[in-house]
XYZ file of C-alpha atoms in Angstrom:
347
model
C 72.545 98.198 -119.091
C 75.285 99.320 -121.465
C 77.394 96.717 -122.994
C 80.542 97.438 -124.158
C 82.297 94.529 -126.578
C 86.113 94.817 -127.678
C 86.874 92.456 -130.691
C 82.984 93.056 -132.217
C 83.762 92.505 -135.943
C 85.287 88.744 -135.371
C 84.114 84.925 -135.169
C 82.479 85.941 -131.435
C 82.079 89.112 -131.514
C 79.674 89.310 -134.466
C 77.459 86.602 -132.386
C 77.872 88.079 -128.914
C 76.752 91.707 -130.484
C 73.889 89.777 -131.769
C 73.330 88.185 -128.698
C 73.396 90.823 -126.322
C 71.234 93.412 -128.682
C 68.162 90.902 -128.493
C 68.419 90.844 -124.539
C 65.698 92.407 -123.103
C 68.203 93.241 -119.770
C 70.535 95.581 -122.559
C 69.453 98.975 -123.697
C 72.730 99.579 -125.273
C 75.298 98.005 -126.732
C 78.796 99.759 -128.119
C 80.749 97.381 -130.628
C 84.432 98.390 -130.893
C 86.712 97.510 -134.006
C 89.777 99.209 -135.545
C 87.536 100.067 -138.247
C 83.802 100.452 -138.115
C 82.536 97.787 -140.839
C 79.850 97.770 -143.472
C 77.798 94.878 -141.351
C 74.933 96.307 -139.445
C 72.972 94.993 -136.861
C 69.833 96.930 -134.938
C 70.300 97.505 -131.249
C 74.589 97.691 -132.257
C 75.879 101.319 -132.145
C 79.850 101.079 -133.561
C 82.829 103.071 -132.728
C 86.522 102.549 -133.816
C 89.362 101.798 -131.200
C 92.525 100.570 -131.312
C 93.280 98.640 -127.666
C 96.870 98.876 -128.602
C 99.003 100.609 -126.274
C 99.164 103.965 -127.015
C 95.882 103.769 -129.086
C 92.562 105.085 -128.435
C 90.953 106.076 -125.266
C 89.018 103.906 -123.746
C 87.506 105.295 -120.792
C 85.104 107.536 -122.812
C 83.494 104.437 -124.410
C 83.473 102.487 -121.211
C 81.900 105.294 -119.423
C 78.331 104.139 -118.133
C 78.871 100.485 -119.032
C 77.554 97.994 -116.952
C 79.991 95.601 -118.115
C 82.674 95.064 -120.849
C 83.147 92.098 -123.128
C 86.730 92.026 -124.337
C 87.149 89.756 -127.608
C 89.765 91.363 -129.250
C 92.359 89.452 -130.362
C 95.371 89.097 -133.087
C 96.134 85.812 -134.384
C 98.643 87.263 -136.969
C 101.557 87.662 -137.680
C 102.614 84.717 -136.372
C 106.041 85.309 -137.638
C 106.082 88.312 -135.378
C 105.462 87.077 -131.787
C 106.661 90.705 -130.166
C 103.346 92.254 -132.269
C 100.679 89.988 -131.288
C 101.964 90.005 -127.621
C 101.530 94.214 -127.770
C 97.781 93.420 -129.038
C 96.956 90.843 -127.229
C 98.323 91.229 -123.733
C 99.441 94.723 -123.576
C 96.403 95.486 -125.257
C 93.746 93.271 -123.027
C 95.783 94.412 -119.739
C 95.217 98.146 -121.191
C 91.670 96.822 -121.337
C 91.299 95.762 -118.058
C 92.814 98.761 -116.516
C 90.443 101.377 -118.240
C 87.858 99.091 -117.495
C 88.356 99.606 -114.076
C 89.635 103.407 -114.009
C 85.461 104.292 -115.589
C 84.162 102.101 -112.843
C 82.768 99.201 -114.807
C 81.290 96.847 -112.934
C 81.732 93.805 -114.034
C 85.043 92.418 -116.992
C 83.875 89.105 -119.105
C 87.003 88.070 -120.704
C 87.817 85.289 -123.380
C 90.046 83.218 -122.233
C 90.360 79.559 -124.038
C 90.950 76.120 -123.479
C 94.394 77.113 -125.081
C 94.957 78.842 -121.370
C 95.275 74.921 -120.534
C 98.015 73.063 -119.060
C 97.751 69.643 -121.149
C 95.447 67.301 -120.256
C 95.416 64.411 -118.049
C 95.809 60.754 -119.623
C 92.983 58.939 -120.541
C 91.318 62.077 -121.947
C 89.196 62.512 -118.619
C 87.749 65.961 -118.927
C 89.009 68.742 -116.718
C 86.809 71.447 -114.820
C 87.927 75.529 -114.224
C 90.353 74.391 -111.205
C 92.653 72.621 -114.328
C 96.362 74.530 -114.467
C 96.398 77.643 -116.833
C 100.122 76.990 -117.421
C 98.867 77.220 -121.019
C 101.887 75.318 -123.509
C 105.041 77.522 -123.884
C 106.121 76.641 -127.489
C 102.877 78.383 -129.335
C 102.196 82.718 -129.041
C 98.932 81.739 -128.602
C 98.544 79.713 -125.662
C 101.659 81.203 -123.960
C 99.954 84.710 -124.307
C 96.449 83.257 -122.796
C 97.950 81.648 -120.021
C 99.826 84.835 -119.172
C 96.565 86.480 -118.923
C 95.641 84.297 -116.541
C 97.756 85.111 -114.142
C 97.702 88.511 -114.866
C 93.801 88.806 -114.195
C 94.523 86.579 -110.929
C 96.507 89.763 -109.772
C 93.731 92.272 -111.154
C 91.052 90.848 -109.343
C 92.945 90.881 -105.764
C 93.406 94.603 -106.520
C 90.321 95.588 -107.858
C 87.400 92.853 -105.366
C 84.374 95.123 -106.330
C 84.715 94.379 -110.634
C 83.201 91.124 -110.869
C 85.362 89.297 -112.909
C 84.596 86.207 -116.033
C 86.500 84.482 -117.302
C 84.946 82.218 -120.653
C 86.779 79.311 -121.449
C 85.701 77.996 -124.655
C 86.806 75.083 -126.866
C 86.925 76.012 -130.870
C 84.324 78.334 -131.929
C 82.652 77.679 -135.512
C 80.157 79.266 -138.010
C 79.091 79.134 -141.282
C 79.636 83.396 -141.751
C 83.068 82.918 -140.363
C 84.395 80.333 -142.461
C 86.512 82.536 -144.686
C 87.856 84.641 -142.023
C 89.376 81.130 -140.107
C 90.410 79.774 -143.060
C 92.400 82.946 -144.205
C 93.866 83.107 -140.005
C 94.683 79.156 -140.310
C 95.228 77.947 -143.056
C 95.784 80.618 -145.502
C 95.704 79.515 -149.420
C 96.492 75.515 -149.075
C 93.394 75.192 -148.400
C 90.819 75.545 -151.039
C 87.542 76.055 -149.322
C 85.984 74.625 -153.146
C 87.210 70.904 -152.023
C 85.688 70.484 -148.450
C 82.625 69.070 -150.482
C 81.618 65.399 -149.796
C 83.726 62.741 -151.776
C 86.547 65.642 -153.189
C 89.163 64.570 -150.669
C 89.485 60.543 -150.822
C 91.662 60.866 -147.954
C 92.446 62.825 -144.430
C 95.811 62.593 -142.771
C 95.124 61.139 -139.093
C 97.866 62.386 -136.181
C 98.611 60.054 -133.166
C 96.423 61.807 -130.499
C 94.504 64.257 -132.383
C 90.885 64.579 -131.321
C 89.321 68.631 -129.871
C 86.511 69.877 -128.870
C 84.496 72.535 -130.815
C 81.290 74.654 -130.469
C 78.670 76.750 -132.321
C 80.002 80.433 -132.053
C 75.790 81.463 -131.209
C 76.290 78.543 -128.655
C 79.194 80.432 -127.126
C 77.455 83.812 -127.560
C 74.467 83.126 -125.657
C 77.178 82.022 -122.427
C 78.893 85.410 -123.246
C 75.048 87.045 -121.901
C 74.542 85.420 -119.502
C 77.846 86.151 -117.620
C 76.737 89.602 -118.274
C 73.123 89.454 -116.968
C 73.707 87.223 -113.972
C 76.136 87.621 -110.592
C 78.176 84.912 -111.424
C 82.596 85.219 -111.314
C 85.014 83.196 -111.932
C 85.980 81.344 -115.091
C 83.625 78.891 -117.413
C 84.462 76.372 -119.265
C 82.572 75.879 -123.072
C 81.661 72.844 -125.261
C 79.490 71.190 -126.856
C 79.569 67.343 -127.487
C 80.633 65.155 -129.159
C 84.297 64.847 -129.053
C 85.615 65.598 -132.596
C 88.741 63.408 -134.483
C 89.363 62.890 -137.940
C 87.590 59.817 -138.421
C 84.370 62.361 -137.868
C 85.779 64.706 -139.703
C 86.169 62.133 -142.730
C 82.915 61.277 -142.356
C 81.205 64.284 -142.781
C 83.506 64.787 -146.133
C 82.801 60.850 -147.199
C 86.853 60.131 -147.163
C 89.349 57.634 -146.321
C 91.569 58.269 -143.093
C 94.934 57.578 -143.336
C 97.127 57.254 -140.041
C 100.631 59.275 -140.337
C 103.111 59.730 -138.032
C 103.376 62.798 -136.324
C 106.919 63.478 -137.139
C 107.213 63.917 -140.445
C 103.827 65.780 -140.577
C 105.071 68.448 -137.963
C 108.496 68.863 -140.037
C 106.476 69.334 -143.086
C 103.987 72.193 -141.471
C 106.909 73.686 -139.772
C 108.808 73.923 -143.573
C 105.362 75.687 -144.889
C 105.373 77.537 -142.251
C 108.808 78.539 -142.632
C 108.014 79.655 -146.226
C 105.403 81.287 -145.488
C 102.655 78.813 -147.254
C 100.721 78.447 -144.046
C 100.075 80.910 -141.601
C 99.472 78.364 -138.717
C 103.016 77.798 -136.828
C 104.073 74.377 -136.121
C 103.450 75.604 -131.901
C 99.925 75.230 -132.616
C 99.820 71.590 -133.633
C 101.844 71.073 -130.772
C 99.273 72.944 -128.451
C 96.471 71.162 -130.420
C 97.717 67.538 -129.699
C 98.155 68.100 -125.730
C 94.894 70.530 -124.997
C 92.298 68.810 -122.129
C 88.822 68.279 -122.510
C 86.905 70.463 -121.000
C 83.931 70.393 -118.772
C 80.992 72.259 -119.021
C 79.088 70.908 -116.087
C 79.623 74.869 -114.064
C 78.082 76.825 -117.045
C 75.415 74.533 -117.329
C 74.636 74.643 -113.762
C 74.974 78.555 -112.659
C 74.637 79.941 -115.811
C 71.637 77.816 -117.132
C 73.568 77.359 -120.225
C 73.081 74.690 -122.446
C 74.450 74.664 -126.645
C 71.756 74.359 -129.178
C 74.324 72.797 -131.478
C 76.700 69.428 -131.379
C 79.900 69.621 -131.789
C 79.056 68.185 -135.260
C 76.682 70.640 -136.652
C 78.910 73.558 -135.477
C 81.923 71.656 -137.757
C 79.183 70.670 -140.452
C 78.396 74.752 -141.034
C 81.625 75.809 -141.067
C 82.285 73.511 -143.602
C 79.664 74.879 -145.456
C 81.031 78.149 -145.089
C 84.247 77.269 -146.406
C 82.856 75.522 -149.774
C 80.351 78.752 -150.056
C 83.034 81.387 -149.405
C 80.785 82.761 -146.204
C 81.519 86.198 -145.049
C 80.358 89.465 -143.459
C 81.600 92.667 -144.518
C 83.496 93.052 -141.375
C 87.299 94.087 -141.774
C 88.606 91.131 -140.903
C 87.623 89.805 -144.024
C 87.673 93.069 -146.720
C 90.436 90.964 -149.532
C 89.414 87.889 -148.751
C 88.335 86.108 -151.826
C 84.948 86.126 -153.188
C 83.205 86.071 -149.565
C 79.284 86.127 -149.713
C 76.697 86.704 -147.133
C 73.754 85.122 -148.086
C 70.795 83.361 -146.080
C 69.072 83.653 -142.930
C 72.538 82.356 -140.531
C 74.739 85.010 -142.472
C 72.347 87.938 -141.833
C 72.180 86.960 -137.980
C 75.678 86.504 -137.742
């Protein structure tokens, strides 16, 4: 079949490209960006598009598709809510509808565990029947959530588009290190100093602990949702559950407990002044997310992560002290990124 992927020049869609070109079941698969990049892969054809209201047409590239892959996604400005929310809802519900106009047959979304009410106590992990109230105060998860209930309405008026919806916990890779850490955490963060034994200590937050995953991981669930008859949505993670204290021991430091208020005052000042791109919302999101379970993907879609939780963390880390990067857009001015090795190449 055809595979057409929205969003193919970030963190997952440089893997799921990958992915779905070395499946035997695709003969052809389309990668959309706003700007075709310098990064080639065999088996990827590349077209530009712009999902933005008003922006290109999408039913020509969808036409003949056997299913679409929608990825794209804007993270920034976050100073600018009303612009993210034309990307990233306008935009995916623009998605959707074209999707369906050309007769696509099936719609794998990415959703997140940000679509997430928050948890339950006693961190019990949650399955795909969890709330999607997502948590109001961040862009991010209030504009997943919304989603949610916007592709609960889609799917009642459009029952022959098989409809997925992925659910992943945070993605990782080595060749996307740069591109996060520009999205995130913008200059503070010196990727040079995530070496082992530079940073003597990490601050530790009441209540902060997340799940995370290889982005390949992730990529190979992506395929399989569009090789096999399967609906619904699918949660994503690999184990084990991540906190500081692992984080501080991959990096040989000392963790040091802080309280969570003045922490959150002093991100929400940087973020004020424009030091940080990550908005205080976020670490507010962060500390209430679930856990998810992945019991459903591993049973109907056979899936199963090649990579802990830890590994996935330990390359990006990697990443970030190498200055990782594909010539993609998304990371043309970011400093000094290199693509070198057998991982980088693969994407």
């Amino acid at each position: 079949m055809k595979v057409v992927v929205t969003g193919a020049t970030g963190n997952a869609g440089t893997s799921v490209v990958c992915r779905l070109a070395a499946d035997p079941h695709v003969t052809e698969v389309l990668g959309l960006a706003r700007r075709v990049p310098r990064w080639r892969q065999p088996g990827v054809r590349w077209a530009a598009a712009d999902v933005d209201p008003g922006g290109t047409p999408l039913g020509p590239l969808f036409a003949g598709a056997g299913a679409v892959v929608h990825l794209a996604w804007k993270f920034q400005p976050t100073h600018d809510p009303v612009e993210t929310w034309r990307t990233n809802v306008l935009g995916s519900l623009r998605v959707f509808e074209e999707a369906a106009a050309a007769g696509v047959p099936a719609l794998v979304y990415a959703s997140s565990v940000g679509a997430y009410a928050p948890g339950p106590p006693y961190d019990r992990p949650v399955d795909e029947s969890w709330p999607t109230h997502g948590w109001p105060a961040a862009a991010y998860t209030r504009e997943k959530a919304y989603l949610e209930r916007c592709l609960d309405g889609f799917e009642a008026a459009h029952p022959d588009m098989r409809v997925v919806r992925m659910r992943p916990a945070f993605l990782f890779k080595e060749v996307s290190a740069s591109e996060q850490r520009r999205i995130f955490a913008g200059p503070l963060l010196p990727g040079r100093l995530v070496r082992p034994g530079l940073l003597p200590v990490l601050p530790d937050l009441p209540g902060l602990r997340f799940q995370a995953l290889h982005t390949d991981d992730a990529a190979q669930a992506y395929a399989a949702a569009v090789r096999l008859p399967v609906r619904g949505a699918f949660n994503l993670a690999a184990e084990p559950v991540l906190d500081v204290a692992a984080l501080a021991r991959l990096l040989e430091s000392r963790v040091v407990r802080l309280p969570l208020g003045p922490a959150r005052a002093a991100l929400s000042a940087a973020w004020r002044l424009h030091l940080v791109p990550a908005p205080p919302g976020l670490l507010d999101a962060l500390l209430r997310l679930p856990l998810l379970s992945s019991a459903r993907a591993r049973r109907d879609l056979g899936w199963e992560p090649r990579y802990t939780a830890g590994e996935a963390m330990t390359a990006f880390l990697r990443g970030l002290r190498e200055g990782a990067g594909l010539p993609t857009p998304p990371l043309v001015g970011d400093r000094a990124p290199r693509a070198a090795g057998a991982e980088r190449r693969a994407g």
